[in-house]
PDB file of C-alpha atoms in Angstrom:
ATOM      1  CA  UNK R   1     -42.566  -2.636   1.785  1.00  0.00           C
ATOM      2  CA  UNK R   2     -44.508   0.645   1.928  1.00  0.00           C
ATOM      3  CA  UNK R   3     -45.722   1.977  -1.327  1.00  0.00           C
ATOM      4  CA  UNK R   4     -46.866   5.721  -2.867  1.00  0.00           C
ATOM      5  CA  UNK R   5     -48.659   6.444   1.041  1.00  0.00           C
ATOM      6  CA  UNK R   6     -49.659   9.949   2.619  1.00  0.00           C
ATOM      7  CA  UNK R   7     -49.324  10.103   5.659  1.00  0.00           C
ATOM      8  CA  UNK R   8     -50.379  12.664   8.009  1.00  0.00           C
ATOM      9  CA  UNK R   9     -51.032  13.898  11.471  1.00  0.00           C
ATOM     10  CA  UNK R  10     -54.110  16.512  12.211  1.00  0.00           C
ATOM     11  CA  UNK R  11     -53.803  19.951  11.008  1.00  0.00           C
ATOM     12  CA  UNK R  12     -54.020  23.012  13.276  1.00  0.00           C
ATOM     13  CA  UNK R  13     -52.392  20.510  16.257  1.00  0.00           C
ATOM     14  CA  UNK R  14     -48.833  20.798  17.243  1.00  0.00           C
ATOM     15  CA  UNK R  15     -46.631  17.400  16.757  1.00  0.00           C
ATOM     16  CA  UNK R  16     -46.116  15.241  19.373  1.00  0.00           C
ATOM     17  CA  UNK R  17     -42.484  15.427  20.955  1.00  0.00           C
ATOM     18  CA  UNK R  18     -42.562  11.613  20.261  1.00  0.00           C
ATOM     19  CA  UNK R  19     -44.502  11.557  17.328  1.00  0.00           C
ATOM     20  CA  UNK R  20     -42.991   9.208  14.491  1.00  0.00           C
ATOM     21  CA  UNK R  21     -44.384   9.516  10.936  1.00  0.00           C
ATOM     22  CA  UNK R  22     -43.055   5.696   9.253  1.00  0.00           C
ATOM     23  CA  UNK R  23     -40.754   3.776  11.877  1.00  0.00           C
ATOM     24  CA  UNK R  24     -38.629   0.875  11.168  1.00  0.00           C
ATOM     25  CA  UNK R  25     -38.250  -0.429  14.333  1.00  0.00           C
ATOM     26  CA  UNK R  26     -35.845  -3.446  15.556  1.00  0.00           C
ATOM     27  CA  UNK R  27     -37.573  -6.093  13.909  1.00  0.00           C
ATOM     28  CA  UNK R  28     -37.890  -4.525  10.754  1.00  0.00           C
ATOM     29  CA  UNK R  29     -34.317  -4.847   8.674  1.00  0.00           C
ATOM     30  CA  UNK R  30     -34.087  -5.130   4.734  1.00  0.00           C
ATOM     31  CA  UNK R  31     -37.639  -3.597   4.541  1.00  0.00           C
ATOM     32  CA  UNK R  32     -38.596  -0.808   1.422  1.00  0.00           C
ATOM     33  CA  UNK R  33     -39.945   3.097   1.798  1.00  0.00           C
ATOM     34  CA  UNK R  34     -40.534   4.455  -1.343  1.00  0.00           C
ATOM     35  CA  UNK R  35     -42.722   7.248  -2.241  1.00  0.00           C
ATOM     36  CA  UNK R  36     -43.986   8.163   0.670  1.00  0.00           C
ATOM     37  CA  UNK R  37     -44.732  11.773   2.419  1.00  0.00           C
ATOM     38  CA  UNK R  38     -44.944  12.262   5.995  1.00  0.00           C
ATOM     39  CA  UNK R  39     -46.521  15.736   7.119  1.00  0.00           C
ATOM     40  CA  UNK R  40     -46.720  16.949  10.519  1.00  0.00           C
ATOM     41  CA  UNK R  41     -44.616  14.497  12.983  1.00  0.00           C
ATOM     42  CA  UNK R  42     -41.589  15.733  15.609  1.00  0.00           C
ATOM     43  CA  UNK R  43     -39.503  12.861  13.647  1.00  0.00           C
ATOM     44  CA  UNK R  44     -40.902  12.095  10.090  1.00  0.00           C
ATOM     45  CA  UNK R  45     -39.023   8.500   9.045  1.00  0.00           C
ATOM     46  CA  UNK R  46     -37.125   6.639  11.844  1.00  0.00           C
ATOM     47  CA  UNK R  47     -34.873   3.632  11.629  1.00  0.00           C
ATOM     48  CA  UNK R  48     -33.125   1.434  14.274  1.00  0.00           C
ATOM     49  CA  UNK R  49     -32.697  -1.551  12.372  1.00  0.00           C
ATOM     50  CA  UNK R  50     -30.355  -1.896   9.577  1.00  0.00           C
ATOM     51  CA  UNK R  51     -30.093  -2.225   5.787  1.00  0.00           C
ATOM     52  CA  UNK R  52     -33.516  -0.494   4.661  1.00  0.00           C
ATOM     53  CA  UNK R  53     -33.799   1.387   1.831  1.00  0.00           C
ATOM     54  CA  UNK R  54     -35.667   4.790   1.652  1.00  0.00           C
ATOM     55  CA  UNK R  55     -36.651   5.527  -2.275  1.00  0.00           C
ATOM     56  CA  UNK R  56     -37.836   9.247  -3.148  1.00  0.00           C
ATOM     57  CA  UNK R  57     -39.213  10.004   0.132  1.00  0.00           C
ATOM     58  CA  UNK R  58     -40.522  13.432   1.542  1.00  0.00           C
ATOM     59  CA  UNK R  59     -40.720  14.393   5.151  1.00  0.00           C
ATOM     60  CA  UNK R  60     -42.378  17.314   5.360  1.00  0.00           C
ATOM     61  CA  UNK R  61     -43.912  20.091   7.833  1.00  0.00           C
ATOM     62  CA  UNK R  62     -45.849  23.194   7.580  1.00  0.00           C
ATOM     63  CA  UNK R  63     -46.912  25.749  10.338  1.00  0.00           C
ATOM     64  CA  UNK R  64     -50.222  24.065  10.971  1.00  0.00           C
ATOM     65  CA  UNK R  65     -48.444  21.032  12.189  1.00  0.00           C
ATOM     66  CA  UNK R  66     -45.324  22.731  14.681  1.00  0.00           C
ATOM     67  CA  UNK R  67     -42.194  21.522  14.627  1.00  0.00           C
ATOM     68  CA  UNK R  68     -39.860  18.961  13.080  1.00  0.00           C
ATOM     69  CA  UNK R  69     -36.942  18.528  14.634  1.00  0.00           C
ATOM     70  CA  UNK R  70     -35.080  15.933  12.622  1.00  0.00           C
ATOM     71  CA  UNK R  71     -36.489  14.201   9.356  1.00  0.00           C
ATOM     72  CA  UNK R  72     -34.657  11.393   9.365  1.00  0.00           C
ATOM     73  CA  UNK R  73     -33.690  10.334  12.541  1.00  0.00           C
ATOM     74  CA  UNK R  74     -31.396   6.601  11.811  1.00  0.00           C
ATOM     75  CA  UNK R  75     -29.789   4.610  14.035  1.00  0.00           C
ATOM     76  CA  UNK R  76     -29.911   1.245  12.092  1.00  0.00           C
ATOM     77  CA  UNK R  77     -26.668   0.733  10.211  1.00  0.00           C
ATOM     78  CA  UNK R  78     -26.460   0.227   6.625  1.00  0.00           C
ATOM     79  CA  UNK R  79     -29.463   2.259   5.619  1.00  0.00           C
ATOM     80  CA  UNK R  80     -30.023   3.781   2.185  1.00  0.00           C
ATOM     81  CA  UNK R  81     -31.438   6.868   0.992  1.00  0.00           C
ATOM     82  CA  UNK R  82     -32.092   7.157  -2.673  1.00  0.00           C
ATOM     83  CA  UNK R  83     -33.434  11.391  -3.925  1.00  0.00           C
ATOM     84  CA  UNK R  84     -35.010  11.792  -0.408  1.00  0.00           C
ATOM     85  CA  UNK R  85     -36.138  15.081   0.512  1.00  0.00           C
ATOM     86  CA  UNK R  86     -35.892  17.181   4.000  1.00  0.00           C
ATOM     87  CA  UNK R  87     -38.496  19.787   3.906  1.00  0.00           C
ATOM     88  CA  UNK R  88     -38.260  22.463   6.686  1.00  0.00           C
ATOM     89  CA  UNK R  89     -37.014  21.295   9.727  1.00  0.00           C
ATOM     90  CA  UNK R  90     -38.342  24.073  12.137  1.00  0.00           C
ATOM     91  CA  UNK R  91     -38.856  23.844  16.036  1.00  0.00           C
ATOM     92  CA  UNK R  92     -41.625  26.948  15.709  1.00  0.00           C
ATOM     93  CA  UNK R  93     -44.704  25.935  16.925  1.00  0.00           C
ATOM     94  CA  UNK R  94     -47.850  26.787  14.927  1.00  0.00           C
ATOM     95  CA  UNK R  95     -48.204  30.029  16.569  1.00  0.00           C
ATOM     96  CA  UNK R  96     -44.866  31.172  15.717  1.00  0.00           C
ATOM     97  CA  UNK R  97     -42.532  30.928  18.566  1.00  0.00           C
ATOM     98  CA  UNK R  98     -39.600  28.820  19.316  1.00  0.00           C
ATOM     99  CA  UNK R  99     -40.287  25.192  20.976  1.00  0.00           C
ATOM    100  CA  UNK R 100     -38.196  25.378  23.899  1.00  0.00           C
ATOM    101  CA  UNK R 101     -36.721  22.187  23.896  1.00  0.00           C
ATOM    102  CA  UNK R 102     -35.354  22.664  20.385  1.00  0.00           C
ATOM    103  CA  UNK R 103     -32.036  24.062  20.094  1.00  0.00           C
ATOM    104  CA  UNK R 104     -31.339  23.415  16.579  1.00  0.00           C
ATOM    105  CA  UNK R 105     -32.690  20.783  13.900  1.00  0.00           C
ATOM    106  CA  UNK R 106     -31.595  18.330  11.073  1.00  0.00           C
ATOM    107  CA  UNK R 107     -32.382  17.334   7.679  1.00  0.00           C
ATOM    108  CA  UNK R 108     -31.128  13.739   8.399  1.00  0.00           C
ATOM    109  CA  UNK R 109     -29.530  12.936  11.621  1.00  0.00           C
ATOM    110  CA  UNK R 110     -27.278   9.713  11.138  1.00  0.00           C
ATOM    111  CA  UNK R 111     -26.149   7.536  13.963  1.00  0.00           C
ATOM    112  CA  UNK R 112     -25.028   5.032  12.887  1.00  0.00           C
ATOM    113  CA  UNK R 113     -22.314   3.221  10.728  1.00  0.00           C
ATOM    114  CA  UNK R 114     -22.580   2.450   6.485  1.00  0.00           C
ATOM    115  CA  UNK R 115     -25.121   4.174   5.493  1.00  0.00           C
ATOM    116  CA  UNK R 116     -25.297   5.958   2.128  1.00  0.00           C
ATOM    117  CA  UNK R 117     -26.922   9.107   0.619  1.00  0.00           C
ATOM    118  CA  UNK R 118     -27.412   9.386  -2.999  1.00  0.00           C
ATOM    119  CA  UNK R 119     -28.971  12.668  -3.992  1.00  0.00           C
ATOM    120  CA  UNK R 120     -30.307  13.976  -0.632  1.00  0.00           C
ATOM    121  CA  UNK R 121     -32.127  17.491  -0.734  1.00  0.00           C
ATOM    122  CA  UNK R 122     -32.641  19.603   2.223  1.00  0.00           C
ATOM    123  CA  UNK R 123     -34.983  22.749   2.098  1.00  0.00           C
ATOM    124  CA  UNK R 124     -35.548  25.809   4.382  1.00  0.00           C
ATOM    125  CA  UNK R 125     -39.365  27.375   3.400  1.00  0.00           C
ATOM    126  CA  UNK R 126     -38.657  30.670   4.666  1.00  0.00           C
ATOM    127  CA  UNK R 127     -40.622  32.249   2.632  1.00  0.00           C
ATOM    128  CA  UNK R 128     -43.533  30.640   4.268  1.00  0.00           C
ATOM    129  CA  UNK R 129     -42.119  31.865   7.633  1.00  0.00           C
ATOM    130  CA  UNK R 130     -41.416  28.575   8.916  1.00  0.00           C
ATOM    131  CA  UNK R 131     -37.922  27.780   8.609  1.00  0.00           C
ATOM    132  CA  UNK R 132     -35.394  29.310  11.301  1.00  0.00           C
ATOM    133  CA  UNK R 133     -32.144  30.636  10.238  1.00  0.00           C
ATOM    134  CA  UNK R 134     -29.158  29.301  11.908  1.00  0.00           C
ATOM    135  CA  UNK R 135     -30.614  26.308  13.650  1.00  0.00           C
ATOM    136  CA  UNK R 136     -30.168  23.511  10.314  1.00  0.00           C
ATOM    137  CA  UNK R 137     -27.493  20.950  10.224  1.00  0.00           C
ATOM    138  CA  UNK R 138     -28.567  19.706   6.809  1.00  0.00           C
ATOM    139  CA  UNK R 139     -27.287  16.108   7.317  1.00  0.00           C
ATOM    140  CA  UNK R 140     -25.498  15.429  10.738  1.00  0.00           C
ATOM    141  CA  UNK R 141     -23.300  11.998  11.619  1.00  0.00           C
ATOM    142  CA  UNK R 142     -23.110  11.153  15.032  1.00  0.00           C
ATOM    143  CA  UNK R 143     -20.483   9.072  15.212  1.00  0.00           C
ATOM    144  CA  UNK R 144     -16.954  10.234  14.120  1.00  0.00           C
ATOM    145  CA  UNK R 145     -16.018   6.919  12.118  1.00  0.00           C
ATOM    146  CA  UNK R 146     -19.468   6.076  10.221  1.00  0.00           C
ATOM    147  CA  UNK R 147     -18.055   5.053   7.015  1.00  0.00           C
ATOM    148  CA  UNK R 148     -21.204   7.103   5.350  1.00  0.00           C
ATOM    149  CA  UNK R 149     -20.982   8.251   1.654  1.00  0.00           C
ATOM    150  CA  UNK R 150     -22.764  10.772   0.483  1.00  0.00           C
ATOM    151  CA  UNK R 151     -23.347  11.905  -3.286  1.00  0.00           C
ATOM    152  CA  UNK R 152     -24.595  14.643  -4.670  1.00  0.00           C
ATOM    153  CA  UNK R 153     -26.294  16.396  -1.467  1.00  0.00           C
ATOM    154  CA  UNK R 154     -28.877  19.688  -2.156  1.00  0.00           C
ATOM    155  CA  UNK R 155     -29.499  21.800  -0.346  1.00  0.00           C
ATOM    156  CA  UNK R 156     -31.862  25.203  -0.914  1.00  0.00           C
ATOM    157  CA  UNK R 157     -34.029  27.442   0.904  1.00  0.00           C
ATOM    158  CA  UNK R 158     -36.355  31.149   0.569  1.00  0.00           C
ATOM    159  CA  UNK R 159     -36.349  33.445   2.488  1.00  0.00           C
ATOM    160  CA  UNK R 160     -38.496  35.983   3.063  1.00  0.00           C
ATOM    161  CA  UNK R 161     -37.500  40.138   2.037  1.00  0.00           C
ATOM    162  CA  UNK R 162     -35.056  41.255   4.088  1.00  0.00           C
ATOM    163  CA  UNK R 163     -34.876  38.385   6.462  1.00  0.00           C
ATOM    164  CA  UNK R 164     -32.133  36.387   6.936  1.00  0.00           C
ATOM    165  CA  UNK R 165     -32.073  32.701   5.985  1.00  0.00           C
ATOM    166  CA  UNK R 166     -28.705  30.632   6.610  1.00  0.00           C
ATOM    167  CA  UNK R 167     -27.922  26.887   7.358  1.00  0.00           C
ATOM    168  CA  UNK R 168     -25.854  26.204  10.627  1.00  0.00           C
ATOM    169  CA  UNK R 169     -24.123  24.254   8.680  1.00  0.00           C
ATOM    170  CA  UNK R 170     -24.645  21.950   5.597  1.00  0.00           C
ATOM    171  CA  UNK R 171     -23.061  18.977   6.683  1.00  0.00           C
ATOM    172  CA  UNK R 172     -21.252  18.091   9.962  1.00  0.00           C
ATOM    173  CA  UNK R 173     -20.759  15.350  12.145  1.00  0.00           C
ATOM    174  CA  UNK R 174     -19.706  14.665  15.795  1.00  0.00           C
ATOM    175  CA  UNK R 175     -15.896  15.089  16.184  1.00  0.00           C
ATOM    176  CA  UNK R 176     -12.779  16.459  13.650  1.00  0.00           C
ATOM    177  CA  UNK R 177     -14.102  13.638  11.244  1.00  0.00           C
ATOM    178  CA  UNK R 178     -12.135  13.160   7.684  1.00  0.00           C
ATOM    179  CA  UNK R 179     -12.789  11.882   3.977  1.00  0.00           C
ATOM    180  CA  UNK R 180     -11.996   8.340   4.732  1.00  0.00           C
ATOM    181  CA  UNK R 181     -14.021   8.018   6.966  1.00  0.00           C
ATOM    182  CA  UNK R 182     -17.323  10.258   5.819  1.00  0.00           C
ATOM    183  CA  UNK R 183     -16.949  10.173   1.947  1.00  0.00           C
ATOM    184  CA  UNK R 184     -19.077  13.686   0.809  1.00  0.00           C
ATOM    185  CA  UNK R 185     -18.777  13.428  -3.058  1.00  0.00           C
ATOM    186  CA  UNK R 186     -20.407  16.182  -4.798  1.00  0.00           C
ATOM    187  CA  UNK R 187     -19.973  17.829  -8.232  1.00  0.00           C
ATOM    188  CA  UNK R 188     -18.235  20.718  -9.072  1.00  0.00           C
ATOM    189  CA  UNK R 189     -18.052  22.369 -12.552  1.00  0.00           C
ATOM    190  CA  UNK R 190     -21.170  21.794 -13.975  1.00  0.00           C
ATOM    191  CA  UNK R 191     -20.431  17.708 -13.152  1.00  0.00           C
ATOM    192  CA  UNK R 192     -16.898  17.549 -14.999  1.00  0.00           C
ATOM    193  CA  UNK R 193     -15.072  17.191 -12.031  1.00  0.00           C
ATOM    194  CA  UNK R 194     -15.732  15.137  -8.774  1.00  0.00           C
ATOM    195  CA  UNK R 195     -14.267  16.141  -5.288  1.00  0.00           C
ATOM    196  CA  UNK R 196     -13.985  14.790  -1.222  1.00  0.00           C
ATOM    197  CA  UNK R 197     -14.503  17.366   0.999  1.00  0.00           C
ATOM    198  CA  UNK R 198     -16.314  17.857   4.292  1.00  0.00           C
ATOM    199  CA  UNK R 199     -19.278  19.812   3.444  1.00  0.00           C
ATOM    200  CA  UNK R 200     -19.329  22.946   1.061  1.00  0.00           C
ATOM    201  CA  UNK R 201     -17.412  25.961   0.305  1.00  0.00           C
ATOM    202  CA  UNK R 202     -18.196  28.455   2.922  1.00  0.00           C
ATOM    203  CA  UNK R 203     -20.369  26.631   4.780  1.00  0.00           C
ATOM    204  CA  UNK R 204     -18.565  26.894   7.763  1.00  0.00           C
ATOM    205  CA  UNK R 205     -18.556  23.501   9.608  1.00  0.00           C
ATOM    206  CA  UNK R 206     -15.388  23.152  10.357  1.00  0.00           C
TER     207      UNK R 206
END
């Protein structure tokens, strides 16, 4: 179990392409994250073994510290994720320009099967500069039948004047995918009403 820790990689230094914030590795199933903050790692909290349980956790970046590409990167099945937050996935360097071997970036990147999402956020900081438009898949499944639920996902950004600030998408996953098998329960009406539907109004994943 890992308890109310900082963790944090040197500031003013690039991440790592294979830097790793908190990683529950194979031999580490049915194990606890909860309140911890990972700043400045390529993959913030990474899981290949199964049922662990992520509890109002932040992975976060800042120019300083270069990219993130995902901030949750899972491939242990059955993994929770209770208010866990995505903060800027970027693949800008710290001197502004594009990592080349980013093409686009995730808030959580699932691959694998059960896993559930209550209360996810995802945020673009645009305003700070560091966020790129049109390059965030907020949460992305990589397998077409993962039997995932997720409830009540957020997602938010800034942007600075006059730029343009937009998610790739909000939530997608790897082929046509449907409700039974990724169940994307969100609120509509002020919380009246519940719905399942892939992603948001608009958002244009499909």
């Amino acid at each position: 179990k890992v308890v109310d820790l900082h963790i944090q990689s040197t500031i003013g230094q690039n991440s790592h392409p294979d830097s790793v914030g908190l990683y529950f590795g194979d031999a580490c199933g049915d194990c606890t994250a909860f309140g911890v903050t990972d700043l400045g790692y390529r993959k913030a909290f990474k899981s290949t073994s199964a049922a662990n349980r992520f509890l109002q956790t932040h992975a976060w970046t800042q120019r300083a510290n270069g990219p993130m590409s995902r901030c949750y990167d899972i491939t242990g099945s059955g993994n929770t994720f209770f208010d866990c937050y995505a903060d800027t996935p970027s693949n800008l360097r710290n001197d502004g320009t594009p990592d080349p071997s980013i093409s686009e970036v995730q808030g959580f990147y699932i691959d694998a099967f059960n896993c559930k999402l209550i209360a996810p956020r995802v945020f673009l900081n645009g305003a700070t500069g560091h966020a790129v438009t049109d390059i965030t898949t907020g949460i992305y499944f990589n397998k077409p039948d993962s039997m995932a639920s997720v409830v009540a996902p957020n997602f938010s950004l800034s942007a600075k004047d006059g730029e343009p600030m937009r998610y790739k998408a909000y939530m997608d996953w790897i082929g046509a995918g449907n409700v039974q098998q990724v169940a994307i329960i969100h609120a509509t009406d002020g919380g009246a009403n519940l719905t399942l539907k892939k992603g948001y109004p608009g958002s244009g994943i499909i």
